[in-house]
């Protein structure tokens, strides 16, 4: 027997076995239930697009990404499943079908948005496509990528398992996005102004600036 | 190879042929809408043409033209292995307007000639709103019945959506930003196309970089 760790920050629990057959375990019921749930996910793959190829690769022998984590058996009836994988683009026309599938699943149920299209609509920013399945059903974990690497999916599954273990049922929230290039430019501009460009400084010109600057005085110390 | 076909059509229909173009063996024939069905039937039945296979039918929207839509029919001969593109120009059907023979808005269906044209004509109806007279079942093919308008028309706004399912309104939905902002990802801009405006050009849209940020703050 191994250790059952409660990741919610509450008191950790431990399962101990002494001797060969005799033993006792102390735990909280919620922790035990969460531990049991997270290792016995029954998945319903709602595969609509090219991400499905990557979903197959995930389940292939190289990664074996779901069976290793207790989600081996797919159930092609939502009534028998508790984990809904939405793999691929969901069109506006498909949205009612997805909603109905979700409503047929029994509690507790979890949803993973596999890939950019399921998460946000991706580059299908048009009349036909639902801009993210969270407009229709709550999503627990989003996986970015077009398609995502199997490692990313395994990471997402681990995140979901953590979430299940601590009994967290709140929908996932994507952080407000940040322009990485813009942030790097700000950093570079700052370091550029910190450097001493001798001839330029002697002639009174501002040093080299990168990207846009709103304030012409920004280059001066 | 297909030049034979063009010559046959020209000889048969004469003035009904508006123009023909040829580019590296790629033959196109533009005919008047009134002759469209007869030309299509001729292309199928004439032994020298023998267009036995229907490839595709689609349409193009030219908002600056008076005859706004161009219907494009692609045909192939299985036995003679040549292709031809048959086009015809149609006007937009205005609501409540009396049918004007000089401004044709519809053509007869060719699904009676090639059964495969059935769904393709439904798609053209779905995307462009062009009707086909005598079509057995002219319903939307890809979109849903509740959809209003025809999305591949240039005056259908690029960011207009008509969700079939009402969107949820939870904190995980309302706090999220759209995947694209402003003009991102769209080289032609997220603006309504101004139809029939001859002054329109790519330059007149302006550079989105020049526009101030929507919240009024200057970039750092």
Tab-separated table of C-alpha atoms in Angstrom:
chain	number	residue	atom	x	y	z
A	1	UNK	CA	0.000	0.000	0.000
A	2	UNK	CA	1.198	3.438	-0.709
A	3	UNK	CA	0.699	6.849	0.652
A	4	UNK	CA	-2.481	8.802	0.093
A	5	UNK	CA	-1.598	12.453	0.164
A	6	UNK	CA	-4.237	15.087	0.544
A	7	UNK	CA	-3.125	17.968	-1.654
A	8	UNK	CA	-5.660	20.486	-0.407
A	9	UNK	CA	-3.272	21.562	2.333
A	10	UNK	CA	-5.270	19.857	5.020
A	11	UNK	CA	-3.809	17.194	7.194
A	12	UNK	CA	-2.038	14.537	5.173
A	13	UNK	CA	-3.280	11.002	5.527
A	14	UNK	CA	-1.277	7.842	5.347
A	15	UNK	CA	-2.240	4.247	4.673
A	16	UNK	CA	-0.057	1.838	6.515
A	17	UNK	CA	0.120	-1.890	6.460
A	18	UNK	CA	2.068	-3.871	8.989
A	19	UNK	CA	2.901	-7.534	8.680
A	20	UNK	CA	1.983	-9.499	5.619
A	21	UNK	CA	-1.810	-9.563	5.711
A	22	UNK	CA	-2.873	-7.635	8.782
A	23	UNK	CA	-3.056	-3.879	8.825
A	24	UNK	CA	-5.072	-0.788	9.396
A	25	UNK	CA	-5.558	2.450	7.553
A	26	UNK	CA	-6.485	5.886	8.761
A	27	UNK	CA	-7.871	8.433	6.336
A	28	UNK	CA	-10.692	10.838	5.723
A	29	UNK	CA	-13.556	9.548	3.721
A	30	UNK	CA	-13.380	12.418	1.209
A	31	UNK	CA	-9.702	11.794	0.607
A	32	UNK	CA	-10.274	8.115	0.072
A	33	UNK	CA	-13.141	8.805	-2.289
A	34	UNK	CA	-11.122	11.323	-4.263
A	35	UNK	CA	-8.222	8.899	-4.434
A	36	UNK	CA	-10.524	6.174	-5.749
A	37	UNK	CA	-12.153	8.481	-8.272
A	38	UNK	CA	-8.991	9.861	-9.741
A	39	UNK	CA	-7.626	6.425	-10.568
A	40	UNK	CA	-10.814	5.034	-12.111
A	41	UNK	CA	-11.918	7.572	-14.678
A	42	UNK	CA	-14.253	6.238	-17.333
A	43	UNK	CA	-13.783	8.380	-20.386
A	44	UNK	CA	-16.139	9.366	-23.157
A	45	UNK	CA	-14.164	10.578	-26.208
A	46	UNK	CA	-16.125	13.204	-28.140
A	47	UNK	CA	-13.752	13.301	-31.090
A	48	UNK	CA	-14.675	15.614	-33.948
A	49	UNK	CA	-11.537	16.675	-35.773
A	50	UNK	CA	-7.848	16.240	-36.467
A	51	UNK	CA	-6.940	16.302	-32.758
A	52	UNK	CA	-8.394	12.799	-32.744
A	53	UNK	CA	-5.241	11.559	-34.469
A	54	UNK	CA	-3.177	12.867	-31.590
A	55	UNK	CA	-5.644	11.349	-29.158
A	56	UNK	CA	-4.979	7.969	-30.793
A	57	UNK	CA	-1.254	8.535	-30.594
A	58	UNK	CA	-1.663	9.329	-26.921
A	59	UNK	CA	-3.309	5.968	-26.397
A	60	UNK	CA	-0.763	4.140	-28.523
A	61	UNK	CA	2.055	2.043	-27.101
A	62	UNK	CA	4.666	4.807	-27.009
A	63	UNK	CA	2.831	6.994	-24.525
A	64	UNK	CA	0.011	4.805	-23.259
A	65	UNK	CA	-1.126	8.039	-21.718
A	66	UNK	CA	-4.533	7.156	-20.349
A	67	UNK	CA	-4.275	3.493	-19.367
A	68	UNK	CA	-1.313	4.244	-17.129
A	69	UNK	CA	-3.471	6.647	-15.144
A	70	UNK	CA	-6.497	4.459	-14.610
A	71	UNK	CA	-8.526	5.784	-17.529
A	72	UNK	CA	-8.116	2.754	-19.712
A	73	UNK	CA	-11.690	1.908	-20.636
A	74	UNK	CA	-13.581	4.233	-22.958
A	75	UNK	CA	-17.334	4.163	-22.576
A	76	UNK	CA	-19.290	5.013	-25.678
A	77	UNK	CA	-22.343	5.854	-23.679
A	78	UNK	CA	-22.219	9.086	-21.707
A	79	UNK	CA	-24.325	7.467	-19.006
A	80	UNK	CA	-21.424	5.213	-18.100
A	81	UNK	CA	-18.709	7.858	-18.300
A	82	UNK	CA	-17.457	10.485	-15.901
A	83	UNK	CA	-14.731	12.131	-17.986
A	84	UNK	CA	-15.690	13.856	-21.243
A	85	UNK	CA	-12.844	14.463	-23.676
A	86	UNK	CA	-13.851	17.083	-26.219
A	87	UNK	CA	-11.270	16.524	-28.928
A	88	UNK	CA	-11.494	18.928	-31.831
A	89	UNK	CA	-13.541	21.744	-33.276
A	90	UNK	CA	-17.135	22.088	-32.159
A	91	UNK	CA	-19.325	23.878	-34.664
A	92	UNK	CA	-22.342	25.918	-33.671
A	93	UNK	CA	-24.483	23.195	-35.173
A	94	UNK	CA	-22.863	20.574	-32.945
A	95	UNK	CA	-23.170	22.576	-29.737
A	96	UNK	CA	-26.633	21.233	-28.797
A	97	UNK	CA	-25.384	17.659	-29.247
A	98	UNK	CA	-22.401	18.322	-26.994
A	99	UNK	CA	-24.619	19.902	-24.362
A	100	UNK	CA	-26.917	16.911	-24.459
A	101	UNK	CA	-24.032	14.456	-24.107
A	102	UNK	CA	-22.808	16.405	-21.094
A	103	UNK	CA	-26.226	16.435	-19.488
A	104	UNK	CA	-26.552	12.669	-19.901
A	105	UNK	CA	-23.425	12.045	-17.848
A	106	UNK	CA	-23.849	11.252	-14.171
A	107	UNK	CA	-22.255	13.309	-11.418
A	108	UNK	CA	-19.426	13.645	-10.632
A	109	UNK	CA	-18.400	14.490	-14.171
A	110	UNK	CA	-15.354	16.175	-15.586
A	111	UNK	CA	-14.600	17.794	-18.928
A	112	UNK	CA	-11.275	18.255	-20.678
A	113	UNK	CA	-10.965	20.596	-23.671
A	114	UNK	CA	-8.385	18.913	-25.875
A	115	UNK	CA	-6.602	21.322	-28.187
A	116	UNK	CA	-6.954	24.937	-29.154
A	117	UNK	CA	-10.232	24.567	-31.037
A	118	UNK	CA	-12.083	23.006	-28.150
A	119	UNK	CA	-10.558	25.544	-25.764
A	120	UNK	CA	-11.192	28.749	-27.669
A	121	UNK	CA	-12.269	27.998	-31.221
A	122	UNK	CA	-8.696	28.456	-32.391
A	123	UNK	CA	-8.277	30.148	-35.721
A	124	UNK	CA	-11.841	29.246	-36.659
A	125	UNK	CA	-12.907	32.710	-35.619
A	126	UNK	CA	-16.032	32.766	-37.770
A	127	UNK	CA	-19.755	32.214	-38.116
A	128	UNK	CA	-19.571	28.431	-37.986
A	129	UNK	CA	-17.525	27.580	-34.913
A	130	UNK	CA	-18.258	27.682	-31.211
A	131	UNK	CA	-15.506	29.862	-29.682
A	132	UNK	CA	-14.587	27.351	-27.016
A	133	UNK	CA	-16.741	24.632	-25.516
A	134	UNK	CA	-16.837	26.517	-22.212
A	135	UNK	CA	-19.506	28.664	-23.862
A	136	UNK	CA	-21.689	25.552	-23.717
A	137	UNK	CA	-20.485	23.400	-20.821
A	138	UNK	CA	-18.087	24.000	-17.912
A	139	UNK	CA	-14.538	22.811	-18.531
A	140	UNK	CA	-12.138	21.521	-15.886
A	141	UNK	CA	-8.859	21.481	-17.762
A	142	UNK	CA	-7.844	23.150	-21.025
A	143	UNK	CA	-5.044	21.721	-23.144
A	144	UNK	CA	-3.433	24.171	-25.580
A	145	UNK	CA	-1.808	23.003	-28.769
A	146	UNK	CA	-2.760	22.390	-32.355
A	147	UNK	CA	-2.710	19.495	-31.733
A	148	UNK	CA	-1.279	19.126	-28.223
A	149	UNK	CA	1.687	16.880	-27.628
A	150	UNK	CA	0.892	13.695	-25.697
A	151	UNK	CA	3.029	14.996	-22.839
A	152	UNK	CA	0.736	18.002	-22.558
A	153	UNK	CA	-2.281	15.722	-22.391
A	154	UNK	CA	-0.699	13.579	-19.689
A	155	UNK	CA	0.074	16.750	-17.774
A	156	UNK	CA	-3.552	17.790	-18.123
A	157	UNK	CA	-4.728	14.420	-16.895
A	158	UNK	CA	-2.460	14.737	-13.864
A	159	UNK	CA	-3.848	18.199	-13.205
A	160	UNK	CA	-7.339	16.814	-13.407
A	161	UNK	CA	-6.442	13.988	-11.034
A	162	UNK	CA	-5.137	16.524	-8.534
A	163	UNK	CA	-8.327	18.446	-8.911
A	164	UNK	CA	-10.454	15.360	-8.356
A	165	UNK	CA	-8.361	14.323	-5.349
A	166	UNK	CA	-8.961	17.614	-3.580
A	167	UNK	CA	-12.644	17.600	-4.445
A	168	UNK	CA	-12.440	20.752	-6.532
A	169	UNK	CA	-15.448	21.115	-8.828
A	170	UNK	CA	-15.013	24.713	-9.946
A	171	UNK	CA	-14.625	25.217	-13.695
A	172	UNK	CA	-11.148	25.977	-14.943
A	173	UNK	CA	-10.345	29.562	-15.845
A	174	UNK	CA	-7.878	30.553	-18.511
A	175	UNK	CA	-5.625	33.336	-17.327
A	176	UNK	CA	-5.884	36.618	-19.226
A	177	UNK	CA	-3.407	36.396	-21.989
A	178	UNK	CA	-0.150	38.223	-22.044
A	179	UNK	CA	1.832	39.239	-25.077
A	180	UNK	CA	5.160	37.496	-24.566
A	181	UNK	CA	6.889	39.425	-27.344
A	182	UNK	CA	5.776	42.716	-25.889
A	183	UNK	CA	7.003	41.697	-22.449
A	184	UNK	CA	10.384	40.695	-23.850
A	185	UNK	CA	10.627	43.977	-25.689
A	186	UNK	CA	9.986	45.861	-22.475
A	187	UNK	CA	12.752	43.893	-20.776
A	188	UNK	CA	15.117	44.446	-23.683
A	189	UNK	CA	14.389	48.149	-23.819
A	190	UNK	CA	15.071	48.433	-20.138
A	191	UNK	CA	18.387	46.625	-20.425
A	192	UNK	CA	19.279	48.668	-23.511
A	193	UNK	CA	18.793	51.887	-21.601
A	194	UNK	CA	20.926	50.522	-18.801
A	195	UNK	CA	23.844	49.993	-21.142
A	196	UNK	CA	26.197	52.840	-21.856
A	197	UNK	CA	26.288	53.633	-25.552
A	198	UNK	CA	29.247	56.007	-25.413
A	199	UNK	CA	29.152	57.945	-28.694
A	200	UNK	CA	25.401	58.216	-28.636
A	201	UNK	CA	25.327	59.489	-25.106
A	202	UNK	CA	28.082	62.012	-25.807
A	203	UNK	CA	26.122	63.442	-28.731
A	204	UNK	CA	23.044	63.662	-26.567
A	205	UNK	CA	20.981	61.203	-28.590
A	206	UNK	CA	18.943	58.623	-26.836
A	207	UNK	CA	20.331	55.104	-26.971
A	208	UNK	CA	18.956	52.410	-29.208
A	209	UNK	CA	15.374	51.611	-28.421
A	210	UNK	CA	13.598	48.449	-29.375
A	211	UNK	CA	9.997	48.326	-30.454
A	212	UNK	CA	7.599	51.143	-29.839
A	213	UNK	CA	8.221	53.836	-27.306
A	214	UNK	CA	5.534	56.275	-26.397
A	215	UNK	CA	7.724	58.651	-24.450
A	216	UNK	CA	10.785	60.048	-26.277
A	217	UNK	CA	12.406	60.769	-22.919
A	218	UNK	CA	12.207	57.140	-21.932
A	219	UNK	CA	15.689	56.469	-23.283
A	220	UNK	CA	17.325	58.989	-20.998
A	221	UNK	CA	18.374	58.179	-17.521
B	1	UNK	CA	-7.525	19.672	-75.521
B	2	UNK	CA	-10.471	21.473	-73.945
B	3	UNK	CA	-10.213	24.160	-76.601
B	4	UNK	CA	-12.342	21.874	-78.788
B	5	UNK	CA	-15.113	22.144	-76.236
B	6	UNK	CA	-14.960	25.919	-76.208
B	7	UNK	CA	-15.135	26.036	-80.001
B	8	UNK	CA	-18.113	23.691	-80.020
B	9	UNK	CA	-19.969	25.825	-77.482
B	10	UNK	CA	-19.160	29.019	-79.364
B	11	UNK	CA	-20.362	27.541	-82.644
B	12	UNK	CA	-23.550	26.276	-81.072
B	13	UNK	CA	-24.529	29.230	-78.912
B	14	UNK	CA	-22.779	32.187	-80.546
B	15	UNK	CA	-24.000	35.404	-78.947
B	16	UNK	CA	-25.087	33.673	-75.734
B	17	UNK	CA	-21.417	33.231	-74.871
B	18	UNK	CA	-20.284	36.353	-73.044
B	19	UNK	CA	-16.574	35.600	-73.024
B	20	UNK	CA	-14.088	32.770	-72.912
B	21	UNK	CA	-10.703	32.667	-71.243
B	22	UNK	CA	-7.850	30.243	-71.550
B	23	UNK	CA	-4.887	29.974	-69.243
B	24	UNK	CA	-2.429	27.101	-69.750
B	25	UNK	CA	-5.107	24.753	-70.959
B	26	UNK	CA	-7.551	25.894	-68.309
B	27	UNK	CA	-10.667	26.804	-70.260
B	28	UNK	CA	-13.483	28.960	-68.947
B	29	UNK	CA	-16.706	29.883	-70.675
B	30	UNK	CA	-18.963	32.666	-69.404
B	31	UNK	CA	-22.506	32.439	-70.701
B	32	UNK	CA	-25.698	34.355	-70.157
B	33	UNK	CA	-27.909	32.989	-67.372
B	34	UNK	CA	-30.739	32.350	-69.842
B	35	UNK	CA	-28.518	29.944	-71.778
B	36	UNK	CA	-26.834	28.344	-68.758
B	37	UNK	CA	-28.969	25.231	-68.631
B	38	UNK	CA	-28.889	24.629	-72.386
B	39	UNK	CA	-25.106	25.006	-72.458
B	40	UNK	CA	-24.729	22.594	-69.554
B	41	UNK	CA	-26.998	20.087	-71.282
B	42	UNK	CA	-25.087	20.527	-74.528
B	43	UNK	CA	-21.785	19.953	-72.756
B	44	UNK	CA	-23.094	16.709	-71.345
B	45	UNK	CA	-24.810	15.370	-74.473
B	46	UNK	CA	-22.589	16.529	-77.314
B	47	UNK	CA	-20.303	13.637	-78.335
B	48	UNK	CA	-17.307	15.929	-78.815
B	49	UNK	CA	-17.732	17.458	-75.354
B	50	UNK	CA	-19.003	14.421	-73.443
B	51	UNK	CA	-18.865	16.068	-70.021
B	52	UNK	CA	-20.048	13.008	-68.171
B	53	UNK	CA	-18.756	13.957	-64.747
B	54	UNK	CA	-19.907	16.781	-62.537
B	55	UNK	CA	-17.018	18.046	-60.415
B	56	UNK	CA	-18.226	21.055	-58.507
B	57	UNK	CA	-20.562	23.994	-58.481
B	58	UNK	CA	-19.812	27.044	-56.418
B	59	UNK	CA	-20.173	30.798	-56.500
B	60	UNK	CA	-18.101	33.933	-56.040
B	61	UNK	CA	-19.341	37.217	-54.622
B	62	UNK	CA	-18.007	40.341	-56.313
B	63	UNK	CA	-19.674	43.107	-54.310
B	64	UNK	CA	-18.405	45.864	-56.591
B	65	UNK	CA	-19.990	44.383	-59.691
B	66	UNK	CA	-23.493	45.117	-60.835
B	67	UNK	CA	-24.120	41.422	-61.507
B	68	UNK	CA	-22.855	40.518	-58.105
B	69	UNK	CA	-22.584	36.741	-58.149
B	70	UNK	CA	-20.665	34.481	-60.454
B	71	UNK	CA	-21.807	30.879	-60.515
B	72	UNK	CA	-18.990	28.476	-61.372
B	73	UNK	CA	-19.658	24.995	-62.706
B	74	UNK	CA	-16.708	22.614	-63.139
B	75	UNK	CA	-17.094	19.658	-65.470
B	76	UNK	CA	-14.920	16.764	-66.526
B	77	UNK	CA	-15.082	14.201	-69.300
B	78	UNK	CA	-14.216	10.734	-68.110
B	79	UNK	CA	-13.710	9.393	-71.631
B	80	UNK	CA	-11.954	12.322	-73.240
B	81	UNK	CA	-10.170	13.451	-70.060
B	82	UNK	CA	-10.740	17.152	-70.532
B	83	UNK	CA	-12.172	19.767	-68.253
B	84	UNK	CA	-14.113	22.966	-68.680
B	85	UNK	CA	-15.371	25.668	-66.369
B	86	UNK	CA	-18.754	27.149	-67.101
B	87	UNK	CA	-19.633	30.454	-65.488
B	88	UNK	CA	-22.662	32.659	-65.423
B	89	UNK	CA	-23.287	36.011	-63.760
B	90	UNK	CA	-26.299	36.593	-61.573
B	91	UNK	CA	-27.793	39.612	-59.846
B	92	UNK	CA	-28.709	39.846	-56.217
B	93	UNK	CA	-32.351	39.052	-55.525
B	94	UNK	CA	-33.780	42.049	-53.671
B	95	UNK	CA	-36.666	41.409	-51.339
B	96	UNK	CA	-40.008	42.422	-52.745
B	97	UNK	CA	-38.547	43.274	-56.118
B	98	UNK	CA	-40.471	42.313	-59.214
B	99	UNK	CA	-38.695	39.745	-61.340
B	100	UNK	CA	-36.767	41.544	-64.048
B	101	UNK	CA	-35.742	39.514	-67.084
B	102	UNK	CA	-32.778	41.821	-67.687
B	103	UNK	CA	-31.502	41.208	-64.141
B	104	UNK	CA	-31.664	37.434	-63.710
B	105	UNK	CA	-31.201	36.199	-60.148
B	106	UNK	CA	-31.676	32.449	-60.606
B	107	UNK	CA	-30.783	29.671	-63.003
B	108	UNK	CA	-32.356	26.242	-63.504
B	109	UNK	CA	-30.915	23.410	-61.487
B	110	UNK	CA	-28.422	21.102	-63.175
B	111	UNK	CA	-29.175	18.315	-60.700
B	112	UNK	CA	-31.478	16.941	-63.389
B	113	UNK	CA	-28.418	16.524	-65.632
B	114	UNK	CA	-25.940	15.327	-63.008
B	115	UNK	CA	-27.499	13.951	-59.825
B	116	UNK	CA	-24.332	14.842	-57.938
B	117	UNK	CA	-25.109	18.546	-58.288
B	118	UNK	CA	-27.954	18.227	-55.799
B	119	UNK	CA	-26.030	18.819	-52.577
B	120	UNK	CA	-23.582	21.230	-54.171
B	121	UNK	CA	-26.455	23.479	-55.192
B	122	UNK	CA	-27.817	23.239	-51.682
B	123	UNK	CA	-24.432	24.390	-50.420
B	124	UNK	CA	-24.439	27.351	-52.818
B	125	UNK	CA	-27.889	28.247	-51.543
B	126	UNK	CA	-26.670	27.893	-47.970
B	127	UNK	CA	-23.544	30.004	-48.367
B	128	UNK	CA	-24.539	32.548	-51.013
B	129	UNK	CA	-28.342	32.544	-51.126
B	130	UNK	CA	-28.575	31.739	-54.818
B	131	UNK	CA	-31.684	29.814	-55.761
B	132	UNK	CA	-31.949	27.074	-58.353
B	133	UNK	CA	-35.236	26.680	-60.173
B	134	UNK	CA	-36.637	23.181	-60.097
B	135	UNK	CA	-34.260	21.887	-57.440
B	136	UNK	CA	-35.879	18.890	-55.714
B	137	UNK	CA	-34.948	19.852	-52.155
B	138	UNK	CA	-33.384	23.276	-51.760
B	139	UNK	CA	-32.640	23.339	-48.016
B	140	UNK	CA	-29.553	24.478	-46.183
B	141	UNK	CA	-26.852	21.833	-46.323
B	142	UNK	CA	-24.213	22.753	-43.730
B	143	UNK	CA	-25.795	25.390	-41.536
B	144	UNK	CA	-28.912	25.127	-39.427
B	145	UNK	CA	-32.380	26.284	-40.342
B	146	UNK	CA	-32.298	28.998	-37.667
B	147	UNK	CA	-29.347	30.706	-39.361
B	148	UNK	CA	-30.202	34.070	-40.882
B	149	UNK	CA	-28.395	35.282	-43.966
B	150	UNK	CA	-25.715	33.673	-46.074
B	151	UNK	CA	-22.235	33.770	-44.558
B	152	UNK	CA	-20.028	33.689	-47.643
B	153	UNK	CA	-21.540	36.872	-48.999
B	154	UNK	CA	-19.047	39.655	-48.626
B	155	UNK	CA	-21.537	41.823	-46.751
B	156	UNK	CA	-21.898	39.204	-44.020
B	157	UNK	CA	-19.791	40.640	-41.196
B	158	UNK	CA	-16.676	38.601	-40.448
B	159	UNK	CA	-17.311	38.468	-36.707
B	160	UNK	CA	-21.058	37.905	-36.787
B	161	UNK	CA	-22.089	34.669	-35.114
B	162	UNK	CA	-25.520	33.157	-34.573
B	163	UNK	CA	-25.129	30.589	-31.806
B	164	UNK	CA	-27.631	27.786	-31.929
B	165	UNK	CA	-27.123	27.198	-28.209
B	166	UNK	CA	-27.225	30.181	-25.826
B	167	UNK	CA	-23.815	30.822	-24.286
B	168	UNK	CA	-23.272	30.181	-20.602
B	169	UNK	CA	-22.579	33.120	-18.354
B	170	UNK	CA	-20.272	31.972	-15.577
B	171	UNK	CA	-17.142	33.578	-14.190
B	172	UNK	CA	-15.082	31.162	-16.263
B	173	UNK	CA	-16.775	32.468	-19.410
B	174	UNK	CA	-17.311	36.157	-18.751
B	175	UNK	CA	-13.787	36.812	-17.502
B	176	UNK	CA	-12.172	35.290	-20.549
B	177	UNK	CA	-10.828	37.249	-23.432
B	178	UNK	CA	-11.645	36.453	-27.000
B	179	UNK	CA	-9.097	34.353	-28.834
B	180	UNK	CA	-8.526	37.161	-31.281
B	181	UNK	CA	-8.598	40.859	-30.676
B	182	UNK	CA	-9.418	43.613	-33.100
B	183	UNK	CA	-8.003	42.924	-36.498
B	184	UNK	CA	-5.781	40.048	-35.422
B	185	UNK	CA	-5.511	37.185	-37.804
B	186	UNK	CA	-7.606	38.860	-40.467
B	187	UNK	CA	-5.621	40.635	-43.171
B	188	UNK	CA	-8.719	42.306	-44.579
B	189	UNK	CA	-9.901	43.740	-41.298
B	190	UNK	CA	-12.959	42.981	-39.226
B	191	UNK	CA	-15.034	45.606	-40.897
B	192	UNK	CA	-18.213	45.318	-42.793
B	193	UNK	CA	-17.527	45.158	-46.469
B	194	UNK	CA	-18.927	48.169	-48.232
B	195	UNK	CA	-20.620	46.654	-51.261
B	196	UNK	CA	-20.433	48.284	-54.655
B	197	UNK	CA	-17.959	50.877	-53.548
B	198	UNK	CA	-15.441	51.401	-56.326
B	199	UNK	CA	-13.126	53.418	-54.059
B	200	UNK	CA	-12.473	50.435	-51.809
B	201	UNK	CA	-8.896	49.272	-51.633
B	202	UNK	CA	-6.648	47.490	-49.211
B	203	UNK	CA	-4.976	50.760	-48.274
B	204	UNK	CA	-8.174	52.495	-47.274
B	205	UNK	CA	-8.584	50.199	-44.280
B	206	UNK	CA	-5.558	51.704	-42.554
B	207	UNK	CA	-2.952	50.003	-40.447
B	208	UNK	CA	-4.269	48.587	-37.165
B	209	UNK	CA	-0.861	49.345	-35.641
B	210	UNK	CA	-1.562	53.055	-35.991
B	211	UNK	CA	-4.794	52.930	-34.064
B	212	UNK	CA	-4.581	53.788	-30.357
B	213	UNK	CA	-5.222	50.921	-27.948
B	214	UNK	CA	-8.883	50.571	-27.049
B	215	UNK	CA	-8.321	51.387	-23.369
B	216	UNK	CA	-6.570	54.645	-24.179
B	217	UNK	CA	-3.251	53.746	-22.582
B	218	UNK	CA	-0.090	54.226	-24.544
B	219	UNK	CA	2.155	51.198	-25.017
B	220	UNK	CA	4.999	50.913	-22.538
